[in-house]
mmCIF file of C-alpha atoms and ligand atoms in Angstrom:
data_model
loop_
_atom_site.group_PDB
_atom_site.id
_atom_site.type_symbol
_atom_site.label_atom_id
_atom_site.label_comp_id
_atom_site.label_asym_id
_atom_site.label_seq_id
_atom_site.Cartn_x
_atom_site.Cartn_y
_atom_site.Cartn_z
ATOM 1 C CA MET A 15 -31.491 -3.897 5.200
ATOM 2 C CA ILE A 16 -31.795 -5.947 8.386
ATOM 3 C CA ILE A 17 -28.433 -7.532 9.202
ATOM 4 C CA GLY A 18 -28.082 -10.377 11.698
ATOM 5 C CA VAL A 19 -25.000 -11.220 13.757
ATOM 6 C CA PRO A 20 -25.448 -14.574 15.511
ATOM 7 C CA LYS A 21 -23.166 -15.907 18.219
ATOM 8 C CA GLU A 22 -20.727 -18.484 16.820
ATOM 9 C CA ILE A 23 -21.505 -21.948 18.138
ATOM 10 C CA LYS A 24 -18.626 -23.946 16.649
ATOM 11 C CA ASP A 25 -16.353 -25.409 19.339
ATOM 12 C CA ASN A 26 -13.774 -22.904 20.605
ATOM 13 C CA GLU A 27 -14.828 -20.151 18.175
ATOM 14 C CA ALA A 28 -14.716 -16.791 19.944
ATOM 15 C CA ARG A 29 -14.711 -14.388 16.993
ATOM 16 C CA VAL A 30 -17.747 -12.420 15.848
ATOM 17 C CA GLY A 31 -18.780 -11.259 12.354
ATOM 18 C CA VAL A 32 -19.456 -7.558 13.030
ATOM 19 C CA THR A 33 -17.980 -5.317 15.756
ATOM 20 C CA PRO A 34 -19.742 -2.391 17.485
ATOM 21 C CA ALA A 35 -17.885 -0.072 15.067
ATOM 22 C CA GLY A 36 -19.530 -1.927 12.179
ATOM 23 C CA VAL A 37 -22.938 -1.671 13.837
ATOM 24 C CA LYS A 38 -22.495 2.085 14.130
ATOM 25 C CA ALA A 39 -21.495 2.466 10.463
ATOM 26 C CA LEU A 40 -24.441 0.310 9.323
ATOM 27 C CA GLY A 41 -26.796 2.391 11.467
ATOM 28 C CA GLU A 42 -25.427 5.594 9.926
ATOM 29 C CA ALA A 43 -26.320 4.132 6.534
ATOM 30 C CA SER A 44 -29.892 3.513 7.808
ATOM 31 C CA HIS A 45 -29.611 -0.253 8.254
ATOM 32 C CA THR A 46 -30.804 -2.263 11.258
ATOM 33 C CA VAL A 47 -28.484 -4.685 13.060
ATOM 34 C CA LEU A 48 -29.677 -7.565 15.247
ATOM 35 C CA VAL A 49 -26.962 -9.037 17.445
ATOM 36 C CA GLU A 50 -27.475 -12.262 19.371
ATOM 37 C CA THR A 51 -26.752 -11.782 23.050
ATOM 38 C CA GLN A 52 -23.101 -12.487 24.014
ATOM 39 C CA ALA A 53 -22.102 -12.771 20.317
ATOM 40 C CA GLY A 54 -19.052 -10.557 20.858
ATOM 41 C CA ALA A 55 -18.371 -11.253 24.525
ATOM 42 C CA LEU A 56 -15.406 -13.606 23.993
ATOM 43 C CA SER A 57 -13.842 -11.123 21.581
ATOM 44 C CA GLY A 58 -14.075 -8.384 24.189
ATOM 45 C CA PHE A 59 -17.253 -6.718 22.894
ATOM 46 C CA PRO A 60 -20.046 -6.926 25.503
ATOM 47 C CA ASP A 61 -23.733 -6.528 24.605
ATOM 48 C CA ALA A 62 -23.755 -3.038 26.131
ATOM 49 C CA GLU A 63 -21.185 -1.853 23.577
ATOM 50 C CA TYR A 64 -23.288 -3.158 20.696
ATOM 51 C CA GLN A 65 -26.380 -1.538 22.197
ATOM 52 C CA HIS A 66 -24.550 1.748 22.585
ATOM 53 C CA ALA A 67 -23.572 1.525 18.904
ATOM 54 C CA GLY A 68 -27.235 1.105 17.955
ATOM 55 C CA ALA A 69 -27.735 -2.664 17.718
ATOM 56 C CA GLU A 70 -30.831 -4.502 18.866
ATOM 57 C CA ILE A 71 -29.759 -7.358 21.149
ATOM 58 C CA ALA A 72 -31.767 -10.556 20.721
ATOM 59 C CA GLY A 73 -31.800 -13.490 23.134
ATOM 60 C CA ASP A 74 -32.413 -16.140 20.542
ATOM 61 C CA ALA A 75 -30.413 -17.239 17.478
ATOM 62 C CA GLY A 76 -33.596 -18.244 15.638
ATOM 63 C CA TYR A 77 -34.921 -14.714 15.954
ATOM 64 C CA VAL A 78 -31.687 -13.198 14.590
ATOM 65 C CA TRP A 79 -31.561 -15.563 11.587
ATOM 66 C CA GLY A 80 -35.310 -15.379 10.974
ATOM 67 C CA LYS A 81 -35.611 -11.598 10.923
ATOM 68 C CA SER A 82 -32.432 -10.848 8.959
ATOM 69 C CA GLU A 83 -32.035 -10.384 5.220
ATOM 70 C CA MET A 84 -28.276 -10.902 5.551
ATOM 71 C CA VAL A 85 -26.472 -12.913 8.223
ATOM 72 C CA VAL A 86 -22.790 -12.110 8.822
ATOM 73 C CA LYS A 87 -20.793 -14.806 10.597
ATOM 74 C CA VAL A 88 -17.222 -16.041 10.964
ATOM 75 C CA LYS A 89 -17.233 -19.844 10.648
ATOM 76 C CA GLU A 90 -19.209 -22.040 8.281
ATOM 77 C CA PRO A 91 -22.626 -22.927 9.748
ATOM 78 C CA ILE A 92 -22.829 -26.216 11.619
ATOM 79 C CA GLU A 93 -25.811 -28.543 11.714
ATOM 80 C CA PRO A 94 -27.975 -26.802 14.358
ATOM 81 C CA GLU A 95 -27.781 -23.667 12.190
ATOM 82 C CA TYR A 96 -28.979 -25.383 8.988
ATOM 83 C CA THR A 97 -32.590 -25.092 10.170
ATOM 84 C CA TYR A 98 -32.358 -21.312 9.836
ATOM 85 C CA PHE A 99 -31.599 -21.384 6.091
ATOM 86 C CA ARG A 100 -34.326 -20.023 3.836
ATOM 87 C CA GLU A 101 -34.826 -18.609 0.359
ATOM 88 C CA GLY A 102 -33.809 -14.963 0.063
ATOM 89 C CA LEU A 103 -31.243 -15.089 2.861
ATOM 90 C CA VAL A 104 -27.743 -13.756 2.113
ATOM 91 C CA LEU A 105 -25.074 -15.536 4.174
ATOM 92 C CA PHE A 106 -21.632 -13.890 4.316
ATOM 93 C CA THR A 107 -19.017 -15.938 6.204
ATOM 94 C CA TYR A 108 -16.151 -18.429 5.797
ATOM 95 C CA LEU A 109 -17.866 -21.410 4.138
ATOM 96 C CA HIS A 110 -15.057 -23.859 3.151
ATOM 97 C CA LEU A 111 -17.649 -25.887 1.209
ATOM 98 C CA ALA A 112 -15.261 -28.196 -0.693
ATOM 99 C CA PRO A 113 -15.087 -30.846 2.058
ATOM 100 C CA LEU A 114 -18.678 -30.179 3.248
ATOM 101 C CA PRO A 115 -21.218 -31.708 0.843
ATOM 102 C CA ASP A 116 -24.016 -31.710 3.471
ATOM 103 C CA LEU A 117 -23.721 -27.977 4.069
ATOM 104 C CA THR A 118 -23.507 -27.406 0.307
ATOM 105 C CA ASN A 119 -26.693 -29.429 -0.238
ATOM 106 C CA ARG A 120 -28.589 -27.530 2.433
ATOM 107 C CA LEU A 121 -27.550 -24.147 1.041
ATOM 108 C CA LEU A 122 -28.626 -25.253 -2.442
ATOM 109 C CA GLU A 123 -31.929 -26.814 -1.331
ATOM 110 C CA THR A 124 -32.901 -23.702 0.615
ATOM 111 C CA LYS A 125 -31.649 -21.320 -2.134
ATOM 112 C CA VAL A 126 -29.483 -19.312 0.243
ATOM 113 C CA ALA A 127 -27.057 -16.845 -1.396
ATOM 114 C CA GLY A 128 -23.814 -18.084 0.165
ATOM 115 C CA ILE A 129 -20.862 -15.719 -0.205
ATOM 116 C CA ALA A 130 -17.630 -17.225 1.127
ATOM 117 C CA TYR A 131 -14.898 -15.027 2.611
ATOM 118 C CA GLU A 132 -12.202 -17.439 1.488
ATOM 119 C CA THR A 133 -12.909 -17.166 -2.246
ATOM 120 C CA VAL A 134 -13.360 -13.374 -2.563
ATOM 121 C CA ARG A 135 -10.526 -11.845 -4.624
ATOM 122 C CA ASP A 136 -9.259 -8.293 -4.824
ATOM 123 C CA ARG A 137 -8.222 -6.513 -8.007
ATOM 124 C CA TYR A 138 -4.709 -8.003 -7.770
ATOM 125 C CA GLY A 139 -6.079 -11.537 -7.594
ATOM 126 C CA ASN A 140 -5.215 -11.899 -3.882
ATOM 127 C CA LEU A 141 -7.549 -13.377 -1.280
ATOM 128 C CA PRO A 142 -8.099 -10.302 0.935
ATOM 129 C CA LEU A 143 -10.386 -12.006 3.452
ATOM 130 C CA LEU A 144 -7.893 -14.811 4.148
ATOM 131 C CA MET A 145 -4.909 -12.495 4.467
ATOM 132 C CA PRO A 146 -5.739 -11.029 7.909
ATOM 133 C CA MET A 147 -5.728 -14.476 9.524
ATOM 134 C CA SER A 148 -2.323 -15.243 7.972
ATOM 135 C CA GLU A 149 -1.066 -11.935 9.340
ATOM 136 C CA VAL A 150 -2.274 -12.883 12.818
ATOM 137 C CA ALA A 151 -0.885 -16.441 12.619
ATOM 138 C CA GLY A 152 2.459 -15.263 11.227
ATOM 139 C CA ARG A 153 2.982 -12.749 14.014
ATOM 140 C CA MET A 154 1.719 -15.166 16.629
ATOM 141 C CA SER A 155 4.052 -17.954 15.478
ATOM 142 C CA VAL A 156 7.121 -16.189 16.847
ATOM 143 C CA GLN A 157 5.393 -15.260 20.104
ATOM 144 C CA VAL A 158 4.317 -18.892 20.581
ATOM 145 C CA GLY A 159 7.751 -20.168 19.572
ATOM 146 C CA ALA A 160 9.471 -17.845 22.060
ATOM 147 C CA SER A 161 7.240 -19.155 24.803
ATOM 148 C CA TYR A 162 7.880 -22.838 23.949
ATOM 149 C CA LEU A 163 11.634 -22.184 23.923
ATOM 150 C CA GLU A 164 11.373 -21.567 27.663
ATOM 151 C CA LYS A 165 12.612 -24.475 29.797
ATOM 152 C CA GLU A 166 9.269 -24.893 31.602
ATOM 153 C CA ARG A 167 7.504 -25.604 28.291
ATOM 154 C CA GLY A 168 10.008 -28.167 27.039
ATOM 155 C CA GLY A 169 12.252 -25.777 25.137
ATOM 156 C CA ARG A 170 16.009 -25.411 25.304
ATOM 157 C CA GLY A 171 15.775 -22.370 27.554
ATOM 158 C CA ILE A 172 16.882 -19.725 25.124
ATOM 159 C CA LEU A 173 15.788 -16.105 24.871
ATOM 160 C CA LEU A 174 15.087 -15.153 21.256
ATOM 161 C CA GLY A 175 16.927 -11.861 21.377
ATOM 162 C CA GLY A 176 19.816 -12.958 23.617
ATOM 163 C CA VAL A 177 21.303 -10.224 25.846
ATOM 164 C CA PRO A 178 24.521 -8.189 25.532
ATOM 165 C CA GLY A 179 27.353 -10.710 25.535
ATOM 166 C CA VAL A 180 25.044 -13.662 24.684
ATOM 167 C CA PRO A 181 24.052 -14.396 21.063
ATOM 168 C CA PRO A 182 20.389 -14.353 19.976
ATOM 169 C CA ALA A 183 18.461 -17.441 18.877
ATOM 170 C CA ASN A 184 18.391 -18.658 15.269
ATOM 171 C CA VAL A 185 14.949 -18.486 13.682
ATOM 172 C CA ALA A 186 14.330 -20.226 10.344
ATOM 173 C CA ILE A 187 11.171 -19.337 8.420
ATOM 174 C CA LEU A 188 9.983 -21.499 5.521
ATOM 175 C CA GLY A 189 7.885 -19.495 3.053
ATOM 176 C CA GLY A 190 8.002 -15.741 2.541
ATOM 177 C CA GLY A 191 4.314 -15.063 1.899
ATOM 178 C CA VAL A 192 1.937 -13.411 4.352
ATOM 179 C CA VAL A 193 2.689 -15.771 7.271
ATOM 180 C CA GLY A 194 6.454 -15.776 6.655
ATOM 181 C CA THR A 195 6.781 -12.028 6.218
ATOM 182 C CA ASN A 196 4.839 -11.319 9.397
ATOM 183 C CA ALA A 197 6.849 -13.922 11.284
ATOM 184 C CA ALA A 198 10.079 -12.321 10.024
ATOM 185 C CA ARG A 199 8.936 -8.899 11.185
ATOM 186 C CA ILE A 200 8.343 -10.121 14.738
ATOM 187 C CA ALA A 201 11.442 -12.349 14.895
ATOM 188 C CA LEU A 202 13.633 -9.440 13.799
ATOM 189 C CA GLY A 203 11.824 -7.230 16.288
ATOM 190 C CA PHE A 204 12.793 -9.685 19.043
ATOM 191 C CA GLY A 205 16.390 -9.418 17.863
ATOM 192 C CA ALA A 206 16.651 -13.029 16.658
ATOM 193 C CA LYS A 207 19.034 -14.044 13.866
ATOM 194 C CA THR A 208 16.422 -14.694 11.223
ATOM 195 C CA THR A 209 16.701 -16.657 7.977
ATOM 196 C CA LEU A 210 13.829 -16.959 5.494
ATOM 197 C CA ILE A 211 13.616 -19.557 2.736
ATOM 198 C CA ASP A 212 11.359 -19.296 -0.297
ATOM 199 C CA VAL A 213 11.238 -20.933 -3.691
ATOM 200 C CA ASN A 214 10.274 -17.627 -5.336
ATOM 201 C CA LEU A 215 13.445 -15.603 -5.884
ATOM 202 C CA ASN A 216 11.528 -12.447 -6.741
ATOM 203 C CA ARG A 217 9.808 -12.682 -3.379
ATOM 204 C CA LEU A 218 13.224 -12.995 -1.691
ATOM 205 C CA ARG A 219 14.349 -9.860 -3.561
ATOM 206 C CA GLU A 220 11.285 -7.979 -2.296
ATOM 207 C CA LEU A 221 11.896 -9.163 1.247
ATOM 208 C CA GLU A 222 15.491 -8.067 1.128
ATOM 209 C CA ASP A 223 14.296 -4.630 0.054
ATOM 210 C CA ILE A 224 11.768 -4.549 2.897
ATOM 211 C CA PHE A 225 14.028 -5.763 5.689
ATOM 212 C CA GLY A 226 17.455 -4.787 4.349
ATOM 213 C CA GLY A 227 20.451 -6.838 5.410
ATOM 214 C CA ARG A 228 18.855 -7.774 8.747
ATOM 215 C CA LEU A 229 16.988 -10.706 7.173
ATOM 216 C CA TYR A 230 19.025 -13.557 5.668
ATOM 217 C CA THR A 231 17.310 -15.024 2.636
ATOM 218 C CA LEU A 232 17.942 -18.418 1.073
ATOM 219 C CA ALA A 233 16.625 -20.248 -1.964
ATOM 220 C CA SER A 234 14.493 -23.250 -1.114
ATOM 221 C CA ASN A 235 16.158 -26.619 -1.628
ATOM 222 C CA SER A 236 16.662 -29.610 0.625
ATOM 223 C CA TYR A 237 20.369 -28.826 1.150
ATOM 224 C CA ASN A 238 19.637 -25.324 2.483
ATOM 225 C CA ILE A 239 16.663 -26.528 4.536
ATOM 226 C CA ALA A 240 18.741 -29.302 6.155
ATOM 227 C CA HIS A 241 21.425 -26.755 7.012
ATOM 228 C CA VAL A 242 19.153 -24.078 8.553
ATOM 229 C CA THR A 243 17.020 -26.548 10.516
ATOM 230 C CA ARG A 244 20.166 -28.072 12.073
ATOM 231 C CA GLU A 245 21.229 -24.632 13.268
ATOM 232 C CA ALA A 246 17.750 -23.376 14.230
ATOM 233 C CA ASP A 247 16.300 -22.856 17.681
ATOM 234 C CA LEU A 248 12.893 -22.047 16.200
ATOM 235 C CA VAL A 249 11.532 -23.217 12.813
ATOM 236 C CA ILE A 250 8.358 -21.664 11.436
ATOM 237 C CA GLY A 251 6.499 -23.367 8.572
ATOM 238 C CA GLY A 252 4.545 -20.968 6.344
ATOM 239 C CA VAL A 253 4.687 -22.422 2.831
ATOM 240 C CA LEU A 254 1.660 -22.689 0.617
ATOM 241 C CA ILE A 255 1.023 -24.113 -2.809
ATOM 242 C CA PRO A 256 -2.516 -22.800 -3.405
ATOM 243 C CA GLY A 257 -5.114 -25.529 -3.543
ATOM 244 C CA ALA A 258 -2.591 -28.283 -2.764
ATOM 245 C CA THR A 259 -1.291 -30.103 0.263
ATOM 246 C CA ALA A 260 1.795 -28.400 1.705
ATOM 247 C CA PRO A 261 5.118 -29.937 0.554
ATOM 248 C CA LYS A 262 6.984 -31.782 3.325
ATOM 249 C CA LEU A 263 10.097 -29.620 3.223
ATOM 250 C CA VAL A 264 11.398 -30.663 6.649
ATOM 251 C CA THR A 265 11.843 -34.437 6.695
ATOM 252 C CA ARG A 266 11.809 -36.725 9.706
ATOM 253 C CA ALA A 267 15.583 -37.129 9.311
ATOM 254 C CA MET A 268 16.086 -33.352 9.404
ATOM 255 C CA VAL A 269 14.008 -33.153 12.607
ATOM 256 C CA SER A 270 16.186 -35.853 14.178
ATOM 257 C CA HIS A 271 19.268 -33.710 13.485
ATOM 258 C CA MET A 272 17.766 -30.594 15.112
ATOM 259 C CA LYS A 273 18.907 -29.359 18.524
ATOM 260 C CA LYS A 274 17.129 -30.959 21.496
ATOM 261 C CA GLY A 275 14.616 -28.468 22.863
ATOM 262 C CA ALA A 276 14.332 -26.610 19.575
ATOM 263 C CA VAL A 277 10.767 -25.656 18.583
ATOM 264 C CA ILE A 278 8.800 -26.081 15.343
ATOM 265 C CA VAL A 279 5.665 -23.987 14.761
ATOM 266 C CA ASP A 280 4.068 -25.439 11.618
ATOM 267 C CA VAL A 281 1.542 -22.775 10.661
ATOM 268 C CA ALA A 282 0.909 -24.541 7.341
ATOM 269 C CA ILE A 283 -0.609 -27.469 9.262
ATOM 270 C CA ASP A 284 -4.085 -26.481 8.013
ATOM 271 C CA GLN A 285 -2.852 -27.607 4.585
ATOM 272 C CA GLY A 286 -1.251 -30.754 5.963
ATOM 273 C CA GLY A 287 1.916 -29.102 7.308
ATOM 274 C CA CYS A 288 5.372 -28.650 5.769
ATOM 275 C CA VAL A 289 7.150 -30.742 8.420
ATOM 276 C CA GLU A 290 6.977 -34.525 8.099
ATOM 277 C CA THR A 291 6.592 -35.078 11.851
ATOM 278 C CA ALA A 292 3.818 -32.495 12.289
ATOM 279 C CA ARG A 293 0.193 -33.448 12.966
ATOM 280 C CA PRO A 294 -2.769 -31.149 13.670
ATOM 281 C CA THR A 295 -3.301 -30.063 17.273
ATOM 282 C CA SER A 296 -5.821 -27.834 19.047
ATOM 283 C CA HIS A 297 -5.647 -24.995 21.549
ATOM 284 C CA SER A 298 -6.563 -27.348 24.385
ATOM 285 C CA ASN A 299 -3.585 -29.627 23.612
ATOM 286 C CA PRO A 300 -1.350 -27.599 21.299
ATOM 287 C CA SER A 301 2.067 -29.270 21.378
ATOM 288 C CA PHE A 302 3.927 -32.598 21.329
ATOM 289 C CA THR A 303 7.569 -33.631 21.136
ATOM 290 C CA VAL A 304 9.356 -35.738 18.521
ATOM 291 C CA ASP A 305 13.078 -36.540 18.870
ATOM 292 C CA GLY A 306 13.361 -33.885 21.586
ATOM 293 C CA VAL A 307 11.932 -31.179 19.291
ATOM 294 C CA VAL A 308 8.765 -29.429 20.469
ATOM 295 C CA HIS A 309 6.065 -29.227 17.769
ATOM 296 C CA TYR A 310 3.223 -26.666 17.909
ATOM 297 C CA CYS A 311 0.699 -27.364 15.140
ATOM 298 C CA VAL A 312 -2.596 -25.649 15.976
ATOM 299 C CA THR A 313 -4.806 -25.413 12.904
ATOM 300 C CA ASN A 314 -6.643 -22.248 13.969
ATOM 301 C CA MET A 315 -3.986 -20.178 15.690
ATOM 302 C CA PRO A 316 -5.912 -16.857 15.418
ATOM 303 C CA GLY A 317 -8.538 -18.372 17.751
ATOM 304 C CA ALA A 318 -6.144 -17.759 20.654
ATOM 305 C CA VAL A 319 -6.350 -14.004 20.152
ATOM 306 C CA PRO A 320 -10.023 -13.438 19.292
ATOM 307 C CA HIS A 321 -10.040 -9.726 20.027
ATOM 308 C CA THR A 322 -7.237 -8.981 17.553
ATOM 309 C CA SER A 323 -8.511 -11.595 15.093
ATOM 310 C CA THR A 324 -12.062 -10.238 15.098
ATOM 311 C CA LEU A 325 -10.792 -6.713 14.492
ATOM 312 C CA ALA A 326 -8.394 -7.876 11.755
ATOM 313 C CA LEU A 327 -11.079 -9.950 10.047
ATOM 314 C CA THR A 328 -13.833 -7.343 10.234
ATOM 315 C CA ASN A 329 -11.503 -4.567 9.018
ATOM 316 C CA SER A 330 -11.347 -6.574 5.785
ATOM 317 C CA THR A 331 -14.885 -7.967 5.616
ATOM 318 C CA PHE A 332 -16.811 -4.883 6.694
ATOM 319 C CA PRO A 333 -16.492 -2.839 3.465
ATOM 320 C CA TYR A 334 -18.150 -5.787 1.665
ATOM 321 C CA VAL A 335 -20.862 -6.047 4.359
ATOM 322 C CA LEU A 336 -21.682 -2.365 3.868
ATOM 323 C CA ARG A 337 -21.729 -2.738 0.091
ATOM 324 C CA ILE A 338 -24.172 -5.660 0.253
ATOM 325 C CA ALA A 339 -26.352 -3.725 2.693
ATOM 326 C CA ASN A 340 -26.374 -0.586 0.554
ATOM 327 C CA LEU A 341 -26.761 -2.154 -2.883
ATOM 328 C CA GLY A 342 -28.252 -5.592 -2.263
ATOM 329 C CA ALA A 343 -26.207 -8.721 -2.951
ATOM 330 C CA ARG A 344 -26.895 -8.948 -6.683
ATOM 331 C CA LYS A 345 -25.796 -5.405 -7.491
ATOM 332 C CA ALA A 346 -22.807 -5.532 -5.130
ATOM 333 C CA LEU A 347 -21.596 -8.741 -6.810
ATOM 334 C CA LEU A 348 -22.267 -7.445 -10.321
ATOM 335 C CA GLN A 349 -20.161 -4.346 -9.685
ATOM 336 C CA ASP A 350 -17.022 -6.244 -8.631
ATOM 337 C CA ALA A 351 -15.854 -9.385 -10.436
ATOM 338 C CA GLY A 352 -13.463 -10.250 -7.589
ATOM 339 C CA PHE A 353 -16.249 -10.042 -5.055
ATOM 340 C CA ALA A 354 -18.446 -12.193 -7.329
ATOM 341 C CA GLU A 355 -15.809 -14.919 -6.988
ATOM 342 C CA GLY A 356 -16.949 -15.110 -3.386
ATOM 343 C CA LEU A 357 -20.349 -16.358 -4.487
ATOM 344 C CA ASN A 358 -20.586 -20.114 -3.871
ATOM 345 C CA THR A 359 -24.353 -20.721 -3.950
ATOM 346 C CA TRP A 360 -27.189 -18.710 -5.484
ATOM 347 C CA ASP A 361 -30.826 -19.608 -6.017
ATOM 348 C CA GLY A 362 -30.143 -23.345 -5.767
ATOM 349 C CA LYS A 363 -27.109 -23.275 -8.077
ATOM 350 C CA LEU A 364 -23.515 -24.050 -7.150
ATOM 351 C CA THR A 365 -21.441 -21.172 -8.522
ATOM 352 C CA TYR A 366 -17.854 -21.937 -7.468
ATOM 353 C CA ARG A 367 -15.827 -24.202 -9.692
ATOM 354 C CA GLY A 368 -13.360 -25.416 -7.019
ATOM 355 C CA VAL A 369 -16.184 -26.629 -4.782
ATOM 356 C CA ALA A 370 -17.969 -28.278 -7.716
ATOM 357 C CA GLU A 371 -14.803 -30.078 -8.814
ATOM 358 C CA SER A 372 -14.006 -31.395 -5.355
ATOM 359 C CA GLN A 373 -17.572 -32.629 -4.937
ATOM 360 C CA HIS A 374 -17.832 -33.930 -8.553
ATOM 361 C CA ARG A 375 -20.952 -31.941 -9.353
ATOM 362 C CA GLU A 376 -22.291 -29.414 -11.839
ATOM 363 C CA TRP A 377 -21.636 -25.721 -11.463
ATOM 364 C CA THR A 378 -22.854 -22.510 -13.073
ATOM 365 C CA PRO A 379 -20.566 -19.474 -13.332
ATOM 366 C CA ALA A 380 -21.548 -16.730 -10.860
ATOM 367 C CA ALA A 381 -21.636 -14.109 -13.633
ATOM 368 C CA SER A 382 -24.425 -15.930 -15.451
ATOM 369 C CA VAL A 383 -26.691 -16.454 -12.426
ATOM 370 C CA ILE A 384 -26.545 -12.896 -11.121
ATOM 371 C CA ALA A 385 -26.760 -11.196 -14.541
HETATM 372 N N1 NAD B 3 -2.530 -22.576 11.427
HETATM 373 C C1 NAD B 3 -3.227 -21.475 11.276
HETATM 374 O O1 NAD B 3 -3.962 -21.044 12.166
HETATM 375 C C2 NAD B 3 -3.124 -20.689 10.012
HETATM 376 C C3 NAD B 3 -3.601 -19.371 9.952
HETATM 377 C C4 NAD B 3 -3.425 -18.664 8.760
HETATM 378 C C5 NAD B 3 -2.796 -19.271 7.659
HETATM 379 N N2 NAD B 3 -2.376 -20.569 7.757
HETATM 380 C C6 NAD B 3 -1.696 -21.265 6.666
HETATM 381 O O2 NAD B 3 -0.360 -20.823 6.526
HETATM 382 C C7 NAD B 3 0.090 -21.170 5.211
HETATM 383 C C8 NAD B 3 0.795 -19.981 4.568
HETATM 384 O O3 NAD B 3 -0.174 -18.990 4.290
HETATM 385 P P1 NAD B 3 0.218 -17.615 3.575
HETATM 386 O O4 NAD B 3 -0.994 -16.758 3.638
HETATM 387 O O5 NAD B 3 1.500 -17.096 4.109
HETATM 388 O O6 NAD B 3 0.459 -18.101 2.074
HETATM 389 P P2 NAD B 3 1.193 -17.261 0.929
HETATM 390 O O7 NAD B 3 0.666 -17.802 -0.356
HETATM 391 O O8 NAD B 3 1.107 -15.808 1.191
HETATM 392 O O9 NAD B 3 2.737 -17.672 1.086
HETATM 393 C C9 NAD B 3 3.210 -18.961 0.823
HETATM 394 C C10 NAD B 3 4.688 -18.854 0.432
HETATM 395 O O10 NAD B 3 5.208 -20.192 0.353
HETATM 396 C C11 NAD B 3 6.169 -20.167 -0.673
HETATM 397 N N3 NAD B 3 6.506 -21.514 -1.110
HETATM 398 C C12 NAD B 3 5.785 -22.365 -1.887
HETATM 399 N N4 NAD B 3 6.472 -23.508 -2.079
HETATM 400 C C13 NAD B 3 7.646 -23.383 -1.392
HETATM 401 C C14 NAD B 3 8.773 -24.210 -1.214
HETATM 402 N N5 NAD B 3 8.863 -25.422 -1.788
HETATM 403 N N6 NAD B 3 9.794 -23.745 -0.465
HETATM 404 C C15 NAD B 3 9.732 -22.527 0.119
HETATM 405 N N7 NAD B 3 8.702 -21.696 -0.033
HETATM 406 C C16 NAD B 3 7.672 -22.122 -0.781
HETATM 407 C C17 NAD B 3 5.515 -19.331 -1.770
HETATM 408 O O11 NAD B 3 6.459 -18.874 -2.720
HETATM 409 C C18 NAD B 3 4.905 -18.216 -0.934
HETATM 410 O O12 NAD B 3 5.792 -17.098 -0.814
HETATM 411 C C19 NAD B 3 -1.170 -21.634 4.473
HETATM 412 O O13 NAD B 3 -1.234 -23.032 4.482
HETATM 413 C C20 NAD B 3 -2.287 -21.058 5.295
HETATM 414 O O14 NAD B 3 -3.506 -21.760 5.131
HETATM 415 C C21 NAD B 3 -2.538 -21.270 8.907
#
């Protein structure tokens, strides 16, 4: 198969869909990889590395899209890329179609097979191609929080781990899923006094087994949240109710009772945020202050560490890329019901219920179109 890897053109997107390691593995399986020039440069993979791994470097995005049977990307295509869609093309990337009716229409009109990273499920029902970005954001949240706690950045001038004779900072983590668990790992590593709150008691039991007595766990209710936020130097928001807007667990009143110079990193901001005073920010202007509390609410945190994020993402996506290349999309999807859940568009039909429901349109189950 000929596989194309275009350079991402969405604002501030530095990740790339396939690394040189992936190019080498595809070559070993007798596939051809076309990489647009500079596609991996911002992730730390120069053209020369791709070439060395066996890729053909192309100067023009149109050439990469036009020649390829499958295009592997990171972000959903944006308008200038729509012109490259054509029947027979397999597109494997984050698609996030629900709020994007125009992109959905174009994929359907052109009969592209659109397989979305965010809806692929593994055998346990998890979303394995979303998880790596939550791992990155969870770990990053503590690093970012530590930096904003420095005086120069508006924080109260406290070192997370303290030093001998000086107590460590208090870190409060809301949500003990992928983001929360990774945040807890790093906060404990820094030596901070770390408390994690979740509504799922079984998850708290698991976390206590993982971290032992070093992690304080608390059941989620407004009394406990008010208490820990008042004491906290750093609050990390990582709650998720799948498919819904995040619950506002930290109210404006709770923020007003927090210490001046404390920091909130609301990772859940991409789902609306779990802090009432949070609003989405970007890497170019990441923080703002409310009632003396610094808020960091960047919606695509992994974008700040594209090298790690590209490696984390492609570690998870690449086995699927190789399967599509080896078997063809239809057979690869037929063999794995969880992977078939990734199929959003096929031969002009919308095949993902969630997207259809949010756009109030018809859908056809993936299993029936690929059978
Ligand atoms: N900003 C970014 O760059 C970025 C990057 C990755 C993920 N995220 C977001 O971070 C959020 C968390 O993602 P995740 O992968 O950790 O999700 P997850 O499903 O693994 O974990 C969510 C946790 O929240 C808990 N929860 C739900 N309701 C709660 C409540 N009322 N009180 C306390 N806990 C509650 C759940 O029990 C679960 O353990 C999501 O919104 C995700 O989209 C943001």
